[in-house]
PDB file of C-alpha atoms in Angstrom:
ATOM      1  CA  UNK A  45      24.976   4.840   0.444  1.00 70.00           C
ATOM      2  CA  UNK A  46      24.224   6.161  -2.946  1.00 83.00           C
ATOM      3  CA  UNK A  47      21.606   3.143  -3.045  1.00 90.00           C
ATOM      4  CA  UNK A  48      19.881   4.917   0.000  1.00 90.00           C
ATOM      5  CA  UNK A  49      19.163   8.190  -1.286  1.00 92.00           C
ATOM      6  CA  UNK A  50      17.895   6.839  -4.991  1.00 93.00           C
ATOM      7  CA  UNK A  51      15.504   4.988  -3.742  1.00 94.00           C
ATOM      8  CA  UNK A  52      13.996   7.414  -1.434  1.00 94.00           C
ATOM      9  CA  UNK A  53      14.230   9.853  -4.372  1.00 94.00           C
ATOM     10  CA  UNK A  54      12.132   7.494  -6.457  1.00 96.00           C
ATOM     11  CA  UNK A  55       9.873   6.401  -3.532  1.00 96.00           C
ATOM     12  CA  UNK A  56       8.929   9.936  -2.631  1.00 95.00           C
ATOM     13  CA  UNK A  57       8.301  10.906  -6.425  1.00 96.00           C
ATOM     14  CA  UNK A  58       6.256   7.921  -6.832  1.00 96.00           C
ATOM     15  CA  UNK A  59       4.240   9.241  -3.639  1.00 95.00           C
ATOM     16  CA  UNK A  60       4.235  12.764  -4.881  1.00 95.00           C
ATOM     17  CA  UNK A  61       2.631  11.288  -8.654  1.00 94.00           C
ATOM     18  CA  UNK A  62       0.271   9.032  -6.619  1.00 93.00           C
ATOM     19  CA  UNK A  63      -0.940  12.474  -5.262  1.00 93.00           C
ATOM     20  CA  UNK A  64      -1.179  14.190  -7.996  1.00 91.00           C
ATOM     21  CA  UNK A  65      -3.250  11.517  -9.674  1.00 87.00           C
ATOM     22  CA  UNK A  66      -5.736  11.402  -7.304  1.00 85.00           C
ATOM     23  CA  UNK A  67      -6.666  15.107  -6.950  1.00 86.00           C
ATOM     24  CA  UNK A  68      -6.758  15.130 -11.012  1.00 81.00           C
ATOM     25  CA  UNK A  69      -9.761  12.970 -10.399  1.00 75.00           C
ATOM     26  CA  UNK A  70     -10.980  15.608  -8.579  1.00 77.00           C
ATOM     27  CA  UNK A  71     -13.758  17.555 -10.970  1.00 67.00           C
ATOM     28  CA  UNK A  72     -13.454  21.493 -10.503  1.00 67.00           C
ATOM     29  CA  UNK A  73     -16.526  22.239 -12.401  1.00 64.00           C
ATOM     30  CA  UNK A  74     -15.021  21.241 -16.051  1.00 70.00           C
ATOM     31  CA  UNK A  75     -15.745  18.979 -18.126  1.00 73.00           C
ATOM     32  CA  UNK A  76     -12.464  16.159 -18.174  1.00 76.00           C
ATOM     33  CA  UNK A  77     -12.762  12.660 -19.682  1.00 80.00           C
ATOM     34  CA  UNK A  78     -10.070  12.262 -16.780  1.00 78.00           C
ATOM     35  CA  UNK A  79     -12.803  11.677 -14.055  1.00 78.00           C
ATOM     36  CA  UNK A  80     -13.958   8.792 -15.947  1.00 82.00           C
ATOM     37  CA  UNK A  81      -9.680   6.910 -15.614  1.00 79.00           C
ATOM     38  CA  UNK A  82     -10.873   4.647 -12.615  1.00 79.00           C
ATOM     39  CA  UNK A  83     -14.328   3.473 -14.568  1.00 87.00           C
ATOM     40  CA  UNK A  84     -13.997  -0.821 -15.269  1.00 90.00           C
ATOM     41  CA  UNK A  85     -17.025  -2.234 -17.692  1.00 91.00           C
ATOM     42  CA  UNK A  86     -17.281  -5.821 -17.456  1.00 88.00           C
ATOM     43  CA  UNK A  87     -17.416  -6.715 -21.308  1.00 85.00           C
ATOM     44  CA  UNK A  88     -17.916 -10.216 -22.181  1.00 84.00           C
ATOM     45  CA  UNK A  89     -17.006 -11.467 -18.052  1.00 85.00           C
ATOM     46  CA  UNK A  90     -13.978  -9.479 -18.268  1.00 89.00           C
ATOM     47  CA  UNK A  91     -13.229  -5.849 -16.249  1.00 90.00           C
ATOM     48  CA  UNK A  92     -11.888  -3.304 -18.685  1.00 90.00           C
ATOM     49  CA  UNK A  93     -11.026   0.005 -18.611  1.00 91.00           C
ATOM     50  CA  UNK A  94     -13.549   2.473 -20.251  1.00 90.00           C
ATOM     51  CA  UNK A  95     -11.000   3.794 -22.575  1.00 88.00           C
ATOM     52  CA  UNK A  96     -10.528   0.667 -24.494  1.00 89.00           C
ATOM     53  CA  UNK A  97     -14.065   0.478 -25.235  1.00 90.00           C
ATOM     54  CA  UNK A  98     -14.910   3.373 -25.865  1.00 91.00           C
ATOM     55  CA  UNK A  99     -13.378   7.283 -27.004  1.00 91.00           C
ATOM     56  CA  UNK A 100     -14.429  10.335 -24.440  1.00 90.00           C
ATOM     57  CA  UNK A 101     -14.889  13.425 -25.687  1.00 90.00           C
ATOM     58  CA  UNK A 102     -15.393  16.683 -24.488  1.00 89.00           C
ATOM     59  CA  UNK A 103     -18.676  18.733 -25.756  1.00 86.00           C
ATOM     60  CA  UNK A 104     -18.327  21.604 -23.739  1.00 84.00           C
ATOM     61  CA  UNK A 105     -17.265  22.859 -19.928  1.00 77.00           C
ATOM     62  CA  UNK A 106     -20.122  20.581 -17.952  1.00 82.00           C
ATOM     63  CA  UNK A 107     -20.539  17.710 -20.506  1.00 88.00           C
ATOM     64  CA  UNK A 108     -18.577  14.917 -21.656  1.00 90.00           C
ATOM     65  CA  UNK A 109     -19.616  12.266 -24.549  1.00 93.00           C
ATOM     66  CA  UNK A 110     -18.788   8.612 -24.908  1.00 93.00           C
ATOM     67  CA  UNK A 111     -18.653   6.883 -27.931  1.00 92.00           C
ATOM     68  CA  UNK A 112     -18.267   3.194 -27.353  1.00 90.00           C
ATOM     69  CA  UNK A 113     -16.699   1.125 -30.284  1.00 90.00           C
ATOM     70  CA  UNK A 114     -19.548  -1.729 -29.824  1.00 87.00           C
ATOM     71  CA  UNK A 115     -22.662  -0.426 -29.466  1.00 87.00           C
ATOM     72  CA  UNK A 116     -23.696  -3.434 -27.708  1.00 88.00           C
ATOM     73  CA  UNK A 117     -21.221  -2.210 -24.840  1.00 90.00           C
ATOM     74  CA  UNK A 118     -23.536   0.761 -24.034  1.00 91.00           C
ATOM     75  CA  UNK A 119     -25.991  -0.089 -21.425  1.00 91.00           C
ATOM     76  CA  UNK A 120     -22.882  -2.215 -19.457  1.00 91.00           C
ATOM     77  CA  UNK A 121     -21.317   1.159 -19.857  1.00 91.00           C
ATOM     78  CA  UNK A 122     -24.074   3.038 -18.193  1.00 91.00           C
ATOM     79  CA  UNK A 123     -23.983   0.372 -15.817  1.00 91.00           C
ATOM     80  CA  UNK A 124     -20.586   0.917 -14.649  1.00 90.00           C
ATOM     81  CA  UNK A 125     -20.764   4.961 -14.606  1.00 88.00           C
ATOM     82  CA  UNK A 126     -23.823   4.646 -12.483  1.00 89.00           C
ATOM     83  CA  UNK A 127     -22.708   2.331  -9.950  1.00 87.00           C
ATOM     84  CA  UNK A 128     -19.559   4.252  -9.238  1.00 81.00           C
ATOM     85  CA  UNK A 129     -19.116   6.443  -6.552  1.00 70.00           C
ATOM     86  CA  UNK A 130     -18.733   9.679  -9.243  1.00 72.00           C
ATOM     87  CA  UNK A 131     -22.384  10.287  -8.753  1.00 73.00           C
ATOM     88  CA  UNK A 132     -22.822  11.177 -12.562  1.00 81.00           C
ATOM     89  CA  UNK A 133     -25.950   9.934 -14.169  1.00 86.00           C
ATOM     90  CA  UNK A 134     -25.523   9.285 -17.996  1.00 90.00           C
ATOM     91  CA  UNK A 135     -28.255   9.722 -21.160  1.00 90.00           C
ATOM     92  CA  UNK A 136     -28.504   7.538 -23.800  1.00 90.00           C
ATOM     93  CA  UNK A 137     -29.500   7.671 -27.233  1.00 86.00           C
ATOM     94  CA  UNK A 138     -28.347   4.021 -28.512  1.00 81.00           C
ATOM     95  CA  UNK A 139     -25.666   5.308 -30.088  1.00 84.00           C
ATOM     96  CA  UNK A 140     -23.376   7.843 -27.578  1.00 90.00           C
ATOM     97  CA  UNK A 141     -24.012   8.697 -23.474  1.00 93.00           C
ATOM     98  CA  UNK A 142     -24.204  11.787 -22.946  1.00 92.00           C
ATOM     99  CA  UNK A 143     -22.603  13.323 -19.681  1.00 90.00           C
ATOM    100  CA  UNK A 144     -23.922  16.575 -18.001  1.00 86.00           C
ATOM    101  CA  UNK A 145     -21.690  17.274 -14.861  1.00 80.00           C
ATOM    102  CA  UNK A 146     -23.723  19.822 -12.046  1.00 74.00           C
ATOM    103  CA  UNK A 147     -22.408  22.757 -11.566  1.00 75.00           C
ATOM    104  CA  UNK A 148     -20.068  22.979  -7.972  1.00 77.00           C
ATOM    105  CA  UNK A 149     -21.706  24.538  -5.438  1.00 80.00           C
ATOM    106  CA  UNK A 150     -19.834  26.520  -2.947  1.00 85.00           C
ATOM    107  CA  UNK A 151     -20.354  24.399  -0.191  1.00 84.00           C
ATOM    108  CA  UNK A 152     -19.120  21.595  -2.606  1.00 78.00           C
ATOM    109  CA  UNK A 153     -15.857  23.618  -3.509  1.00 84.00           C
ATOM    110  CA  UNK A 154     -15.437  23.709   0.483  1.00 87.00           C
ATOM    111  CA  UNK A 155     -15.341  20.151   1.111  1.00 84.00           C
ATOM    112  CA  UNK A 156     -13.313  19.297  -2.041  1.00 84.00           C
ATOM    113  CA  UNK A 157     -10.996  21.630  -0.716  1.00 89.00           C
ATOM    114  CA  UNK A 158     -10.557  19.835   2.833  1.00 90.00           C
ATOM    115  CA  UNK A 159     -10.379  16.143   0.857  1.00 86.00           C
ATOM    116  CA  UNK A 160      -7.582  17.186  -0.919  1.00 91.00           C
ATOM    117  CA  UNK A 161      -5.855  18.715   1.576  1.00 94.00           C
ATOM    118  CA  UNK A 162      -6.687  15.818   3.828  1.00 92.00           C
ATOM    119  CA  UNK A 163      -4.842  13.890   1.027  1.00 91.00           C
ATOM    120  CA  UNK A 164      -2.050  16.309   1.013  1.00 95.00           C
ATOM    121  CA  UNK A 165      -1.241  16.005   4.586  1.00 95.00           C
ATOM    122  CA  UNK A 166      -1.004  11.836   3.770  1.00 94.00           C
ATOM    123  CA  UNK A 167       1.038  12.229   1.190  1.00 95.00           C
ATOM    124  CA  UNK A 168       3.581  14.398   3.590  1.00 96.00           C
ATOM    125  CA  UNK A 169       3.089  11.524   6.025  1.00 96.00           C
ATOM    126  CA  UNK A 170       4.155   9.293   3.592  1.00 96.00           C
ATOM    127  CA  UNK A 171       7.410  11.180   2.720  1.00 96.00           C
ATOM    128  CA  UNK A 172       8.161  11.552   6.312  1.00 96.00           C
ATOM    129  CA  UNK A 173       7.825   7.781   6.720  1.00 96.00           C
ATOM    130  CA  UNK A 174       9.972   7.303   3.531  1.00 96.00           C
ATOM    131  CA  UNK A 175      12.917  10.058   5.206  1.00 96.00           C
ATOM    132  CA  UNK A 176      12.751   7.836   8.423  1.00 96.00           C
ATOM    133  CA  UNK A 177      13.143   4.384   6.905  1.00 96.00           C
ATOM    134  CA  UNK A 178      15.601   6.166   4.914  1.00 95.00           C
ATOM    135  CA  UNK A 179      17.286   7.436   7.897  1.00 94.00           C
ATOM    136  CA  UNK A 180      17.074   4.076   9.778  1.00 94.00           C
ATOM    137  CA  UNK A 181      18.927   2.191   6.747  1.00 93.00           C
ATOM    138  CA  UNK A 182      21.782   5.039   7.207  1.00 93.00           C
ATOM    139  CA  UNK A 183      21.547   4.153  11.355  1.00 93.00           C
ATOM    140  CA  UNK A 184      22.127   0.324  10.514  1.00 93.00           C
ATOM    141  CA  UNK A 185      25.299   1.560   7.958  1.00 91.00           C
ATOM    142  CA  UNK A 186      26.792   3.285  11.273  1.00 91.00           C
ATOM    143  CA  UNK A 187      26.095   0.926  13.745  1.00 92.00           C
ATOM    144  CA  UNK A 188      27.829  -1.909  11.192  1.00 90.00           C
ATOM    145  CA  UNK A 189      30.558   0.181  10.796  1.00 89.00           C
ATOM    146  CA  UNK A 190      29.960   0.765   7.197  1.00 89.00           C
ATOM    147  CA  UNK A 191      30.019   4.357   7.126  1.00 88.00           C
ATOM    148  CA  UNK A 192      31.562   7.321   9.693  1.00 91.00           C
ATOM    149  CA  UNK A 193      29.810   9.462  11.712  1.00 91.00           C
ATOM    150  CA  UNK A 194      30.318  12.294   9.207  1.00 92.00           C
ATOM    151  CA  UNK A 195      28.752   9.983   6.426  1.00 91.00           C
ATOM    152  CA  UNK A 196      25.480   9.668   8.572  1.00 91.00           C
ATOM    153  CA  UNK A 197      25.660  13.355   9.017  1.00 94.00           C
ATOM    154  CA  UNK A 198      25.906  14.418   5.369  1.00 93.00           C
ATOM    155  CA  UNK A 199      23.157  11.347   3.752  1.00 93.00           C
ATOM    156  CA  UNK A 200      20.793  12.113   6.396  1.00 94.00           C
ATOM    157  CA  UNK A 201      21.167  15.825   5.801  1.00 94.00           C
ATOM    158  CA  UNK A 202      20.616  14.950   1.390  1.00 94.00           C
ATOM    159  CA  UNK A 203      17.671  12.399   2.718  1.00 94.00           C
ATOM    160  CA  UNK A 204      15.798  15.217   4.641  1.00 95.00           C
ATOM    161  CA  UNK A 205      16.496  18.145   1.530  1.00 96.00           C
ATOM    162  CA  UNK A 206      14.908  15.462  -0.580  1.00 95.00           C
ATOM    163  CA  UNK A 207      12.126  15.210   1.829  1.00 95.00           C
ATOM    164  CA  UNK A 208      12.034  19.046   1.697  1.00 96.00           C
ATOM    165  CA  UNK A 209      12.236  19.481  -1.883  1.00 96.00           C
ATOM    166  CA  UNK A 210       9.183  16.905  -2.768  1.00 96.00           C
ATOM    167  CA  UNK A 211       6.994  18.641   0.401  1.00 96.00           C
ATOM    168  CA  UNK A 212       7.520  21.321  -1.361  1.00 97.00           C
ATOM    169  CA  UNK A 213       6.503  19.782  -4.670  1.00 96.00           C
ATOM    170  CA  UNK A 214       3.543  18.575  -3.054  1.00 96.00           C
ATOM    171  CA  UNK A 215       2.370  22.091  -1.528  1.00 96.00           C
ATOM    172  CA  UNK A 216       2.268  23.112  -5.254  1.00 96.00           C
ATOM    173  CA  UNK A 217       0.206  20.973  -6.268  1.00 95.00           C
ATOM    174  CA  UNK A 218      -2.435  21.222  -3.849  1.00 95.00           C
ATOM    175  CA  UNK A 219      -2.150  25.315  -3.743  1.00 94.00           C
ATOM    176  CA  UNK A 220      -2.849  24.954  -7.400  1.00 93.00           C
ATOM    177  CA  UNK A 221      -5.527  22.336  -6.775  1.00 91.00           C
ATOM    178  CA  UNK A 222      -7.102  24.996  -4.480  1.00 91.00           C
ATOM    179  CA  UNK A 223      -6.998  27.971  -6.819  1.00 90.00           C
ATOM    180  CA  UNK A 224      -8.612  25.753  -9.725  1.00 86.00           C
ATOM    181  CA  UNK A 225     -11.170  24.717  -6.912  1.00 85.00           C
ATOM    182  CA  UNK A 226     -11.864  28.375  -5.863  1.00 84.00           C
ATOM    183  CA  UNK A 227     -11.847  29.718  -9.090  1.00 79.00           C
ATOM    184  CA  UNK A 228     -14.546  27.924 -11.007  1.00 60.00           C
TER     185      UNK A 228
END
C-alpha cells in the first residue's frame, strides 16, 4: 500500500519538474544561457549538447555570448542555433557568437502566457491520470481482498491530497511564470 502512494509521489514530482523545465525555456525578455539547454551540434558525426562545446555567458539583459572550446566548432554551432525552432539569429566574429535576443512584444507576452498555461493544464492532466491509476491499483488491492474497505478509503484519500498538494505546486509555478512574463 505504502508502494502505491511513493510512487505516485515520485511520478507526480517528476511531472511537476518536467513542467517546470519546460517553461524555464521559456525567454521573458532576459538574457539566460538556459534557452540554449535543448541546442545538439553535430561535432565530428556525433550530436552533442552545446554546453560541452562550448561556455555561455551572459553580456547583458538581451544578449548572450558563446565561447566554443574549438574554434573550428563555430559555424556547426551557428548551424544548430539557426535551425532550431528558438528563432535567434547569431553573429560571428571567428572567435565568439554573439546573441542579441528582441525585445517581447506585448502581443508576444500574450501568447507565451496561453502556451504555458496550455502546458499547465497538461501537466494537471497528467497528475489526474497519475491519482487514477493510483486509485485503480488501490481498487485491484480491494477487490483481491488485500486491503479493507477503510484501507481504500484512507490511501485514496493520501493519493488525492498528494494530487492536491503538487496542483498546487504547479499553480505556483505558472502564477510566477506569469508575473515574470507580465513584468518584463
Amino acid at each position: 500500500m505504502n508502494d502505491i502512494k511513493i510512487d505516485a509521489e515520485m511520478r507526480m514530482k517528476k511531472c511537476v519538474e518536467a513542467f517546470e523545465d519546460y517553461i524555464n525555456k521559456i525567454r521573458t525578455g532576459r538574457a539566460s544561457p538556459n534557452v540554449l539547454n535543448d541546442i545538439q551540434v553535430k561535432y565530428y558525426g556525433v550530436l552533442s549538447p552545446l554546453r560541452q562545446l562550448a561556455n555561455i555567458i551572459v553580456e547583458d539583459s538581451c544578449t548572450l555570448i558563446i565561447n566554443a572550446f574549438d574554434h573550428k566548432v563555430i559555424p556547426m554551432i551557428m548551424k544548430a542555433i539557426i535551425n532550431s525552432d528558438l528563432g535567434f539569429n547569431p553573429l560571428s566574429d571567428g572567435a565568439i557568437i554573439r546573441i542579441t535576443l528582441p525585445p517581447l512584444t506585448e502581443e508576444r507576452r500574450r501568447y507565451l502566457i496561453k502556451v504555458v498555461r496550455v502546458e499547465a493544464e497538461k501537466g494537471k492532466i497528467s497528475l489526474r491520470n497519475i491519482r487514477r491509476l493510483s486509485n485503480d491499483k488501490i481498487k485491484f488491492l480491494l477487490k483481491n481482498k488485500i486491503i479493507s474497505l477503510d484501507e481504500e478509503h484512507v490511501l485514496q484519500g493520501e493519493i488525492q491530497k498528494l494530487t492536491d498538494l503538487w496542483v498546487k505546486k504547479m499553480d505556483i509555478i505558472l502564477e510566477k511564470k506569469e508575473l515574470e512574463l507580465m513584468n518584463v
